């Protein structure tokens, strides 16, 4: 009963001009979907636990030239050192449209505020490509004022690594204590198993693409050159 009322109210508030099809009404009866509909303006950050298979296959592929890949996918694992010495984990992914906030910034805006200043956090990001100069700057500033945060960033590709501005930003990241690595084939497999939607009941084995190892080595070389 309560759900129904909620749905009716929100229906009126959220979509006065919607087509009001049956599908819309179904969505509105589900409180989680309802929240999404209300809180997610178009072209905003997408948050979730598992990303669709095709997104992973296209966006995370560690190709040398990343044409057409105009989004950043960021999968995160948060480990908390709690008072009892136990480690808890939360995880999810963020996706950006480059027109809006970048995924890195979205993490700081939407995940970081929930951190307890009294606890210590180890955060690992698996990102489709390395940060742009503005995001690198934001990461450095955030690490500077968030002393209980340790960040490891694993990237599938290096973003515009030939640009001196980007190279300088990556070096500054390292100086700020941010660990940066290129994703190995095993890291892609980890993302596949933990962050990609799987068929119901069975998880499909990860199928590495042909040049995965070669491209990893290519980017690892470039990063070592930049950081040395
Ligand atoms: Zn960025």
Coordinates of N, CA and C and ligand atoms in Angstrom, one line a residue:
X1 N 0.8 -1.2 0.0 CA 0.0 0.0 0.0 C 0.9 1.3 0.0
X2 N 1.8 1.3 0.9 CA 2.7 2.5 1.0 C 3.5 2.6 -0.3
X3 N 3.9 1.5 -0.8 CA 4.7 1.6 -2.1 C 3.8 2.2 -3.2
X4 N 2.6 1.8 -3.2 CA 1.7 2.3 -4.3 C 1.5 3.8 -4.2
X5 N 1.3 4.3 -2.9 CA 1.2 5.7 -2.8 C 2.4 6.5 -3.2
X6 N 3.5 5.9 -2.8 CA 4.8 6.5 -3.1 C 4.9 6.7 -4.6
X7 N 4.6 5.5 -5.3 CA 4.7 5.5 -6.7 C 3.8 6.6 -7.4
X8 N 2.6 6.7 -6.9 CA 1.7 7.6 -7.5 C 2.2 9.1 -7.3
X9 N 2.6 9.4 -6.1 CA 3.2 10.7 -5.9 C 4.3 11.0 -6.8
X10 N 5.3 10.0 -6.8 CA 6.5 10.3 -7.5 C 6.2 10.4 -9.0
X11 N 5.2 9.6 -9.5 CA 4.8 9.6 -10.9 C 4.4 11.0 -11.2
X12 N 3.6 11.6 -10.4 CA 3.2 13.0 -10.7 C 4.3 13.9 -10.6
X13 N 5.2 13.7 -9.7 CA 6.3 14.7 -9.5 C 7.4 14.5 -10.6
X14 N 7.7 13.3 -10.9 CA 8.8 13.0 -11.8 C 8.5 13.2 -13.3
X15 N 7.4 12.9 -13.7 CA 7.2 12.8 -15.1 C 5.8 13.3 -15.6
X16 N 5.6 14.6 -15.4 CA 4.2 15.1 -15.8 C 4.0 14.9 -17.3
X17 N 5.1 14.9 -18.1 CA 5.0 14.8 -19.6 C 5.3 13.4 -20.1
X18 N 5.4 12.4 -19.2 CA 5.8 11.1 -19.7 C 4.7 10.5 -20.5
X19 N 5.0 9.4 -21.3 CA 4.0 8.8 -22.1 C 3.0 8.0 -21.2
X20 N 3.4 7.7 -20.0 CA 2.6 6.9 -19.1 C 2.2 5.6 -19.6
X21 N 3.1 4.9 -20.3 CA 2.9 3.6 -20.8 C 2.9 2.6 -19.6
X22 N 2.6 1.4 -19.9 CA 2.5 0.4 -18.9 C 3.9 0.1 -18.3
X23 N 4.9 0.2 -19.1 CA 6.3 -0.1 -18.7 C 6.7 1.0 -17.7
X24 N 6.4 2.2 -17.9 CA 6.7 3.3 -17.0 C 6.1 3.0 -15.6
X25 N 4.9 2.5 -15.6 CA 4.2 2.3 -14.4 C 4.8 1.2 -13.6
X26 N 5.3 0.1 -14.4 CA 6.0 -1.0 -13.7 C 7.2 -0.5 -13.0
X27 N 8.0 0.4 -13.7 CA 9.2 0.9 -13.2 C 8.9 1.7 -11.9
X28 N 7.8 2.4 -11.9 CA 7.5 3.3 -10.8 C 7.1 2.5 -9.6
X29 N 6.7 1.3 -9.7 CA 6.3 0.5 -8.6 C 7.5 -0.1 -7.8
X30 N 8.7 0.0 -8.5 CA 9.9 -0.5 -7.8 C 10.6 0.6 -7.2
X31 N 10.7 0.6 -5.9 CA 11.3 1.8 -5.2 C 12.7 2.1 -5.7
X32 N 13.5 1.1 -6.0 CA 14.9 1.4 -6.4 C 14.9 2.1 -7.8
X33 N 14.1 1.5 -8.7 CA 14.0 2.1 -10.0 C 13.5 3.5 -9.9
X34 N 12.5 3.7 -9.0 CA 11.9 5.0 -8.8 C 13.0 6.0 -8.5
X35 N 13.8 5.6 -7.5 CA 14.9 6.5 -7.1 C 15.8 6.9 -8.3
X36 N 16.1 5.9 -9.1 CA 16.9 6.1 -10.3 C 16.3 7.1 -11.2
X37 N 15.0 6.9 -11.4 CA 14.3 7.8 -12.4 C 14.3 9.2 -11.9
X38 N 14.2 9.4 -10.6 CA 14.1 10.7 -10.1 C 15.4 11.4 -9.9
X39 N 16.4 10.6 -9.5 CA 17.7 11.2 -9.2 C 18.7 11.2 -10.4
X40 N 18.4 10.6 -11.5 CA 19.3 10.5 -12.6 C 19.0 11.3 -13.8
X41 N 19.4 12.6 -13.8 CA 19.1 13.4 -15.0 C 19.9 12.8 -16.2
X42 N 19.5 13.2 -17.4 CA 20.2 12.6 -18.6 C 21.7 13.0 -18.6
X43 N 22.5 12.2 -19.1 CA 23.9 12.4 -19.3 C 24.6 12.6 -18.0
X44 N 24.1 12.1 -16.9 CA 24.8 12.2 -15.6 C 25.6 10.9 -15.4
X45 N 26.3 10.9 -14.3 CA 27.1 9.8 -13.9 C 26.1 8.5 -13.7
X46 N 26.6 7.4 -14.2 CA 25.8 6.2 -14.0 C 26.6 5.4 -12.9
X47 N 25.8 4.9 -11.9 CA 26.4 4.1 -10.9 C 25.8 2.7 -10.9
X48 N 26.6 1.7 -10.5 CA 26.0 0.4 -10.4 C 27.0 -0.6 -9.8
X49 N 26.6 -1.8 -9.8 CA 27.5 -2.8 -9.3 C 28.1 -3.6 -10.4
X50 N 27.4 -3.9 -11.5 CA 27.9 -4.6 -12.6 C 27.6 -4.0 -13.9
X51 N 28.6 -3.9 -14.8 CA 28.4 -3.3 -16.1 C 28.1 -4.3 -17.1
X52 N 27.4 -3.9 -18.2 CA 27.0 -4.8 -19.2 C 28.3 -5.4 -20.0
X53 N 28.2 -6.6 -20.4 CA 29.3 -7.3 -21.1 C 29.9 -6.5 -22.2
X54 N 29.0 -5.9 -23.0 CA 29.5 -5.2 -24.2 C 30.3 -3.9 -23.8
X55 N 29.8 -3.3 -22.8 CA 30.6 -2.1 -22.3 C 32.0 -2.5 -21.9
X56 N 32.1 -3.6 -21.2 CA 33.4 -4.0 -20.7 C 34.3 -4.3 -22.0
X57 N 33.7 -5.1 -22.9 CA 34.5 -5.6 -24.0 C 35.0 -4.4 -24.9
X58 N 34.2 -3.4 -25.0 CA 34.6 -2.2 -25.8 C 35.4 -1.2 -25.0
X59 N 34.9 -0.9 -23.9 CA 35.6 0.3 -23.1 C 36.9 -0.1 -22.4
X60 N 37.0 -1.3 -22.0 CA 38.2 -1.7 -21.2 C 39.3 -2.3 -22.1
X61 N 39.0 -2.6 -23.4 CA 40.0 -3.2 -24.2 C 41.2 -2.3 -24.3
X62 N 42.4 -2.9 -24.1 CA 43.6 -2.0 -24.0 C 44.2 -1.8 -25.3
X63 N 43.4 -1.3 -26.3 CA 44.0 -1.0 -27.6 C 45.0 0.2 -27.5
X64 N 45.8 0.3 -28.6 CA 46.8 1.3 -28.6 C 46.2 2.7 -28.8
X65 N 45.2 2.7 -29.7 CA 44.5 4.0 -30.0 C 43.0 3.8 -29.7
X66 N 42.5 4.7 -28.9 CA 41.2 4.4 -28.2 C 40.1 5.2 -28.9
X67 N 40.1 5.3 -30.2 CA 39.1 6.1 -30.9 C 37.7 5.5 -30.6
X68 N 36.7 6.5 -30.4 CA 35.4 6.1 -30.2 C 35.1 5.8 -28.7
X69 N 36.2 5.7 -27.9 CA 35.9 5.4 -26.5 C 35.9 6.7 -25.7
X70 N 34.8 7.4 -25.7 CA 34.7 8.7 -25.2 C 34.1 8.7 -23.7
X71 N 34.2 7.6 -23.1 CA 33.7 7.5 -21.7 C 34.8 6.9 -20.9
X72 N 34.7 7.1 -19.6 CA 35.6 6.5 -18.7 C 34.8 5.6 -17.8
X73 N 35.2 4.3 -17.6 CA 34.6 3.4 -16.7 C 35.5 3.2 -15.5
X74 N 35.0 3.4 -14.3 CA 35.8 3.2 -13.1 C 35.1 2.2 -12.2
X75 N 35.8 1.1 -12.0 CA 35.3 0.1 -11.0 C 36.2 0.3 -9.8
X76 N 35.5 0.3 -8.6 CA 36.3 0.5 -7.4 C 36.0 -0.6 -6.3
X77 N 37.1 -0.8 -5.6 CA 37.0 -1.7 -4.4 C 37.4 -0.8 -3.2
X78 N 36.6 -0.7 -2.2 CA 37.0 0.0 -1.0 C 37.2 -1.0 0.1
X79 N 38.4 -1.0 0.7 CA 38.6 -1.8 1.9 C 38.8 -0.9 3.1
X80 N 38.1 -1.3 4.1 CA 38.1 -0.5 5.4 C 38.8 -1.2 6.5
X81 N 39.8 -0.5 7.1 CA 40.4 -1.1 8.2 C 39.6 -0.7 9.4
X82 N 38.8 -1.6 9.9 CA 37.9 -1.2 11.0 C 38.6 -1.3 12.4
X83 N 37.9 -0.9 13.4 CA 38.6 -0.9 14.7 C 38.9 -2.3 15.2
X84 N 38.1 -3.3 14.9 CA 38.4 -4.6 15.3 C 39.5 -5.2 14.4
X85 N 40.1 -4.5 13.5 CA 41.1 -5.0 12.7 C 40.6 -5.7 11.4
X86 N 39.3 -5.8 11.3 CA 38.7 -6.5 10.2 C 38.7 -5.6 8.9
X87 N 38.7 -6.3 7.8 CA 38.6 -5.6 6.5 C 37.2 -5.8 5.9
X88 N 36.5 -4.7 5.7 CA 35.3 -4.9 5.0 C 35.4 -4.3 3.6
X89 N 34.6 -4.7 2.7 CA 34.8 -4.2 1.3 C 33.5 -3.8 0.7
X90 N 33.5 -2.7 0.0 CA 32.4 -2.3 -0.8 C 32.9 -2.1 -2.2
X91 N 32.0 -2.3 -3.2 CA 32.5 -2.1 -4.6 C 31.4 -1.6 -5.5
X92 N 31.8 -1.1 -6.6 CA 30.8 -0.7 -7.6 C 31.5 -0.1 -8.8
X93 N 30.7 0.4 -9.7 CA 31.4 1.1 -10.8 C 30.7 2.4 -11.1
X94 N 31.5 3.3 -11.7 CA 31.0 4.6 -12.1 C 31.3 4.8 -13.6
X95 N 30.5 5.4 -14.3 CA 30.7 5.6 -15.7 C 30.4 7.1 -16.0
X96 N 31.2 7.7 -16.8 CA 30.9 9.1 -17.1 C 30.6 9.3 -18.6
X97 N 30.0 10.5 -18.9 CA 30.0 11.0 -20.2 C 31.0 12.2 -20.1
X98 N 31.9 12.3 -21.1 CA 32.9 13.3 -20.9 C 32.3 14.7 -20.8
X99 N 31.0 14.9 -21.2 CA 30.4 16.2 -21.2 C 30.1 16.6 -19.7
X100 N 29.9 15.6 -18.9 CA 29.6 15.9 -17.5 C 30.8 15.7 -16.6
X101 N 30.7 15.4 -15.3 CA 31.8 15.2 -14.5 C 32.5 13.9 -14.9
X102 N 33.8 13.8 -14.7 CA 34.5 12.6 -15.0 C 34.3 11.6 -13.9
X103 N 34.5 10.3 -14.2 CA 34.3 9.3 -13.3 C 35.1 9.4 -12.0
X104 N 36.4 9.9 -12.2 CA 37.2 10.0 -11.0 C 36.6 11.0 -10.0
X105 N 36.2 12.1 -10.6 CA 35.5 13.2 -9.8 C 34.3 12.7 -9.1
X106 N 33.5 11.9 -9.9 CA 32.3 11.3 -9.4 C 32.6 10.4 -8.2
X107 N 33.7 9.7 -8.2 CA 34.0 8.9 -7.0 C 34.2 9.8 -5.8
X108 N 34.9 10.9 -6.0 CA 35.2 11.8 -4.8 C 33.9 12.4 -4.4
X109 N 33.0 12.7 -5.3 CA 31.7 13.4 -5.0 C 30.7 12.4 -4.4
X110 N 30.7 11.2 -4.8 CA 29.6 10.3 -4.4 C 30.0 9.2 -3.5
X111 N 31.2 8.7 -3.5 CA 31.6 7.6 -2.6 C 32.4 8.1 -1.4
X112 N 33.4 9.0 -1.7 CA 34.2 9.5 -0.6 C 33.5 10.1 0.6
X113 N 32.4 10.9 0.4 CA 31.8 11.6 1.5 C 31.3 10.6 2.6
X114 N 31.1 9.3 2.2 CA 30.6 8.3 3.2 C 31.7 7.8 4.1
X115 N 33.0 8.1 3.8 CA 34.1 7.6 4.5 C 34.1 8.2 5.9
X116 N 34.5 7.4 6.9 CA 34.6 7.8 8.3 C 36.0 8.3 8.6
X117 N 36.2 9.5 9.0 CA 37.5 10.1 9.2 C 38.4 9.3 10.2
X118 N 37.7 8.5 11.0 CA 38.4 7.8 12.1 C 38.9 6.4 11.5
X119 N 38.5 6.0 10.4 CA 39.0 4.7 9.8 C 40.0 5.0 8.7
X120 N 40.7 3.9 8.4 CA 41.7 4.0 7.2 C 41.1 3.2 6.0
X121 N 41.3 3.7 4.9 CA 40.7 3.1 3.7 C 41.8 2.8 2.6
X122 N 41.7 1.6 2.1 CA 42.5 1.3 0.9 C 41.6 1.2 -0.3
X123 N 41.8 2.0 -1.2 CA 40.9 2.0 -2.4 C 41.6 1.6 -3.6
X124 N 41.0 0.7 -4.4 CA 41.6 0.3 -5.7 C 40.6 0.7 -6.8
X125 N 41.1 1.4 -7.8 CA 40.3 1.7 -9.0 C 40.8 0.9 -10.2
X126 N 39.9 0.3 -10.9 CA 40.2 -0.2 -12.2 C 39.5 0.7 -13.2
X127 N 40.4 1.4 -13.9 CA 39.8 2.4 -14.8 C 40.2 2.1 -16.3
X128 N 39.2 2.3 -17.2 CA 39.5 2.0 -18.6 C 40.7 2.8 -19.1
X129 N 40.8 4.1 -18.7 CA 42.0 4.8 -19.2 C 42.5 5.7 -18.1
X130 N 43.8 6.1 -18.2 CA 44.4 6.9 -17.1 C 43.7 8.3 -17.1
X131 N 43.9 9.0 -15.9 CA 43.2 10.3 -15.7 C 43.6 11.4 -16.7
X132 N 42.8 12.3 -17.0 CA 43.1 13.5 -17.7 C 43.9 14.4 -16.7
X133 N 44.4 15.5 -17.2 CA 45.2 16.4 -16.3 C 44.4 17.0 -15.1
X134 N 43.1 17.4 -15.5 CA 42.3 18.0 -14.4 C 41.9 17.0 -13.3
X135 N 41.7 15.7 -13.7 CA 41.3 14.7 -12.7 C 42.6 14.3 -11.9
X136 N 43.7 14.3 -12.6 CA 45.0 14.0 -11.8 C 45.1 15.1 -10.7
X137 N 44.9 16.3 -11.1 CA 45.0 17.4 -10.1 C 44.0 17.2 -9.0
X138 N 42.8 16.8 -9.3 CA 41.8 16.6 -8.3 C 42.2 15.4 -7.4
X139 N 42.8 14.4 -7.9 CA 43.2 13.2 -7.1 C 44.3 13.7 -6.2
X140 N 45.3 14.5 -6.7 CA 46.4 14.9 -5.8 C 45.8 15.8 -4.7
X141 N 44.9 16.7 -5.0 CA 44.4 17.6 -3.9 C 43.6 16.7 -2.9
X142 N 42.8 15.8 -3.4 CA 42.0 14.9 -2.5 C 42.9 14.1 -1.6
X143 N 44.0 13.5 -2.2 CA 44.9 12.7 -1.3 C 45.6 13.6 -0.3
X144 N 45.9 14.8 -0.7 CA 46.5 15.8 0.2 C 45.7 16.1 1.5
X145 N 44.4 16.1 1.3 CA 43.6 16.4 2.5 C 42.8 15.2 3.0
X146 N 43.0 14.1 2.5 CA 42.3 12.9 3.0 C 43.4 11.9 3.4
X147 N 43.9 12.1 4.6 CA 45.1 11.3 5.0 C 44.8 9.9 5.3
X148 N 43.5 9.5 5.5 CA 43.2 8.1 5.8 C 42.9 7.3 4.5
X149 N 43.2 7.9 3.3 CA 42.9 7.2 2.1 C 44.2 6.9 1.3
X150 N 44.3 5.6 1.0 CA 45.4 5.1 0.1 C 44.8 4.7 -1.2
X151 N 45.4 5.2 -2.3 CA 44.7 4.9 -3.6 C 45.7 4.2 -4.5
X152 N 45.2 3.1 -5.1 CA 45.9 2.4 -6.2 C 45.1 2.5 -7.4
X153 N 45.7 3.0 -8.5 CA 44.9 3.1 -9.7 C 45.5 2.1 -10.8
X154 N 44.6 1.2 -11.3 CA 45.0 0.3 -12.4 C 44.3 0.8 -13.6
X155 N 45.1 1.1 -14.7 CA 44.4 1.6 -15.9 C 44.6 0.6 -17.1
X156 N 43.6 0.6 -17.9 CA 43.7 -0.3 -19.1 C 44.6 0.4 -20.1
X157 N 44.4 1.6 -20.3 CA 45.2 2.4 -21.3 C 45.7 3.7 -20.7
X158 N 46.7 4.2 -21.4 CA 47.2 5.6 -21.0 C 46.5 6.6 -21.9
X159 N 45.9 7.6 -21.3 CA 45.1 8.6 -22.0 C 46.1 9.7 -22.5
X160 N 46.2 9.9 -23.8 CA 47.0 11.0 -24.4 C 48.4 11.1 -23.8
X161 N 49.0 10.0 -23.7 CA 50.3 9.9 -22.9 C 51.4 10.7 -23.6
X162 N 51.2 11.0 -24.9 CA 52.3 11.8 -25.6 C 52.3 13.2 -25.2
X163 N 51.3 13.7 -24.6 CA 51.2 15.1 -24.2 C 52.0 15.4 -23.0
X164 N 52.9 16.4 -23.1 CA 53.8 16.8 -21.9 C 53.0 17.1 -20.7
X165 N 51.8 17.7 -20.9 CA 51.0 18.1 -19.7 C 50.5 16.8 -19.0
X166 N 50.1 15.8 -19.8 CA 49.6 14.6 -19.2 C 50.8 13.8 -18.5
X167 N 51.9 13.8 -19.1 CA 53.1 13.2 -18.5 C 53.5 13.8 -17.2
X168 N 53.4 15.1 -17.1 CA 53.7 15.9 -15.9 C 52.7 15.5 -14.8
X169 N 51.4 15.4 -15.3 CA 50.4 15.1 -14.3 C 50.6 13.7 -13.7
X170 N 51.0 12.7 -14.5 CA 51.2 11.4 -14.0 C 52.4 11.3 -13.0
X171 N 53.4 12.1 -13.3 CA 54.5 12.2 -12.4 C 54.1 12.8 -11.1
X172 N 53.3 13.8 -11.1 CA 52.9 14.5 -9.9 C 52.0 13.5 -9.1
X173 N 51.2 12.7 -9.8 CA 50.4 11.7 -9.1 C 51.2 10.8 -8.3
X174 N 52.3 10.3 -8.9 CA 53.2 9.4 -8.2 C 53.8 10.1 -7.0
X175 N 54.3 11.4 -7.2 CA 54.9 12.1 -6.1 C 53.9 12.3 -4.9
X176 N 52.6 12.4 -5.3 CA 51.6 12.6 -4.2 C 51.3 11.3 -3.5
X177 N 51.9 10.2 -3.9 CA 51.7 8.9 -3.2 C 50.6 8.0 -3.8
X178 N 50.1 8.4 -5.0 CA 49.2 7.6 -5.7 C 49.9 6.6 -6.5
X179 N 49.5 5.3 -6.3 CA 50.2 4.2 -7.0 C 49.4 4.0 -8.3
X180 N 50.2 4.0 -9.4 CA 49.6 3.9 -10.7 C 50.2 2.7 -11.5
X181 N 49.3 1.8 -12.0 CA 49.8 0.6 -12.7 C 48.9 0.4 -13.9
X182 N 49.5 -0.3 -14.9 CA 48.8 -0.7 -16.1 C 48.1 -2.1 -15.8
X183 N 46.9 -2.2 -16.2 CA 46.2 -3.5 -15.9 C 46.8 -4.6 -16.7
X184 N 47.1 -5.7 -16.0 CA 47.6 -6.9 -16.6 C 46.4 -7.7 -17.0
X185 N 46.7 -8.8 -17.9 CA 45.6 -9.6 -18.3 C 44.8 -10.2 -17.1
X186 N 45.5 -10.5 -16.0 CA 44.8 -11.0 -14.8 C 43.9 -9.9 -14.2
X187 N 44.2 -8.6 -14.3 CA 43.4 -7.6 -13.8 C 42.1 -7.4 -14.6
X188 N 42.3 -7.6 -15.9 CA 41.0 -7.5 -16.7 C 40.1 -8.7 -16.3
X189 N 40.7 -9.8 -16.1 CA 39.9 -11.0 -15.7 C 39.2 -10.7 -14.3
X190 N 39.9 -10.1 -13.4 CA 39.3 -9.7 -12.1 C 38.1 -8.8 -12.3
X191 N 38.3 -7.8 -13.2 CA 37.1 -6.9 -13.5 C 36.0 -7.7 -14.1
X192 N 36.3 -8.6 -15.0 CA 35.3 -9.4 -15.7 C 34.5 -10.2 -14.6
X193 N 35.2 -10.8 -13.7 CA 34.6 -11.7 -12.7 C 33.8 -10.9 -11.7
X194 N 34.3 -9.7 -11.4 CA 33.7 -9.0 -10.2 C 32.8 -7.8 -10.6
X195 N 32.9 -7.3 -11.8 CA 32.2 -6.1 -12.2 C 31.3 -6.2 -13.4
X196 N 31.4 -7.4 -14.1 CA 30.6 -7.5 -15.3 C 29.4 -8.4 -15.1
X197 N 28.3 -8.0 -15.7 CA 27.1 -8.8 -15.6 C 27.3 -10.2 -16.1
X198 N 26.9 -11.2 -15.4 CA 27.0 -12.5 -15.8 C 25.7 -13.1 -16.1
X199 N 25.7 -14.1 -17.0 CA 24.4 -14.9 -17.3 C 23.9 -15.4 -16.0
X200 N 22.6 -15.5 -15.8 CA 22.1 -16.0 -14.6 C 22.6 -17.4 -14.2
X201 N 23.0 -17.5 -13.0 CA 23.4 -18.8 -12.5 C 24.8 -19.3 -12.9
X202 N 25.4 -18.8 -13.9 CA 26.7 -19.3 -14.3 C 27.6 -18.1 -14.8
X203 N 28.8 -18.1 -14.3 CA 29.7 -17.1 -14.8 C 30.5 -17.6 -16.0
X204 N 30.6 -16.8 -17.0 CA 31.3 -17.2 -18.2 C 32.8 -16.9 -18.0
X205 N 33.6 -17.8 -18.5 CA 35.1 -17.6 -18.3 C 35.5 -16.4 -19.1
X206 N 36.5 -15.7 -18.6 CA 37.0 -14.5 -19.3 C 37.7 -14.9 -20.6
X207 N 37.4 -14.3 -21.7 CA 38.1 -14.6 -22.9 C 39.1 -13.4 -23.3
X208 N 40.4 -13.6 -23.0 CA 41.3 -12.5 -23.3 C 41.3 -12.2 -24.8
X209 N 41.4 -11.0 -25.2 CA 41.5 -10.7 -26.6 C 43.0 -10.9 -27.1
X210 N 43.1 -11.0 -28.4 CA 44.4 -11.5 -29.0 C 45.6 -10.7 -28.5
X211 N 45.5 -9.4 -28.5 CA 46.7 -8.6 -28.2 C 46.8 -8.1 -26.8
X212 N 46.1 -8.7 -25.9 CA 46.0 -8.2 -24.5 C 47.3 -8.1 -23.8
X213 N 48.1 -9.1 -23.9 CA 49.4 -9.1 -23.2 C 50.4 -8.1 -23.9
X214 N 50.4 -8.1 -25.2 CA 51.3 -7.2 -26.0 C 50.9 -5.8 -25.7
X215 N 49.7 -5.5 -25.6 CA 49.3 -4.1 -25.3 C 49.6 -3.7 -23.9
X216 N 49.4 -4.6 -23.0 CA 49.8 -4.4 -21.6 C 51.3 -4.0 -21.5
X217 N 52.1 -4.8 -22.2 CA 53.6 -4.5 -22.2 C 53.9 -3.2 -22.8
X218 N 53.2 -2.9 -23.9 CA 53.3 -1.6 -24.6 C 53.1 -0.4 -23.6
X219 N 52.0 -0.5 -23.0 CA 51.6 0.6 -22.0 C 52.5 0.6 -20.8
X220 N 52.9 -0.5 -20.4 CA 53.7 -0.6 -19.2 C 55.1 0.1 -19.4
X221 N 55.6 -0.2 -20.6 CA 56.8 0.5 -21.1 C 56.7 2.0 -21.1
X222 N 55.6 2.5 -21.7 CA 55.4 3.9 -21.8 C 55.3 4.5 -20.4
X223 N 54.6 3.9 -19.5 CA 54.4 4.4 -18.2 C 55.7 4.5 -17.4
X224 N 56.5 3.4 -17.6 CA 57.8 3.4 -16.9 C 58.7 4.5 -17.4
X225 N 58.7 4.8 -18.7 CA 59.4 5.9 -19.3 C 59.0 7.2 -18.7
X226 N 57.7 7.4 -18.6 CA 57.1 8.7 -18.1 C 57.5 8.9 -16.7
X227 N 57.4 7.8 -15.9 CA 57.6 8.0 -14.4 C 59.1 7.9 -14.0
X228 N 60.0 7.6 -14.8 CA 61.3 7.4 -14.4 C 62.1 8.8 -14.2
Ligands
LIG1 ZN1 39.1 13.5 -16.2

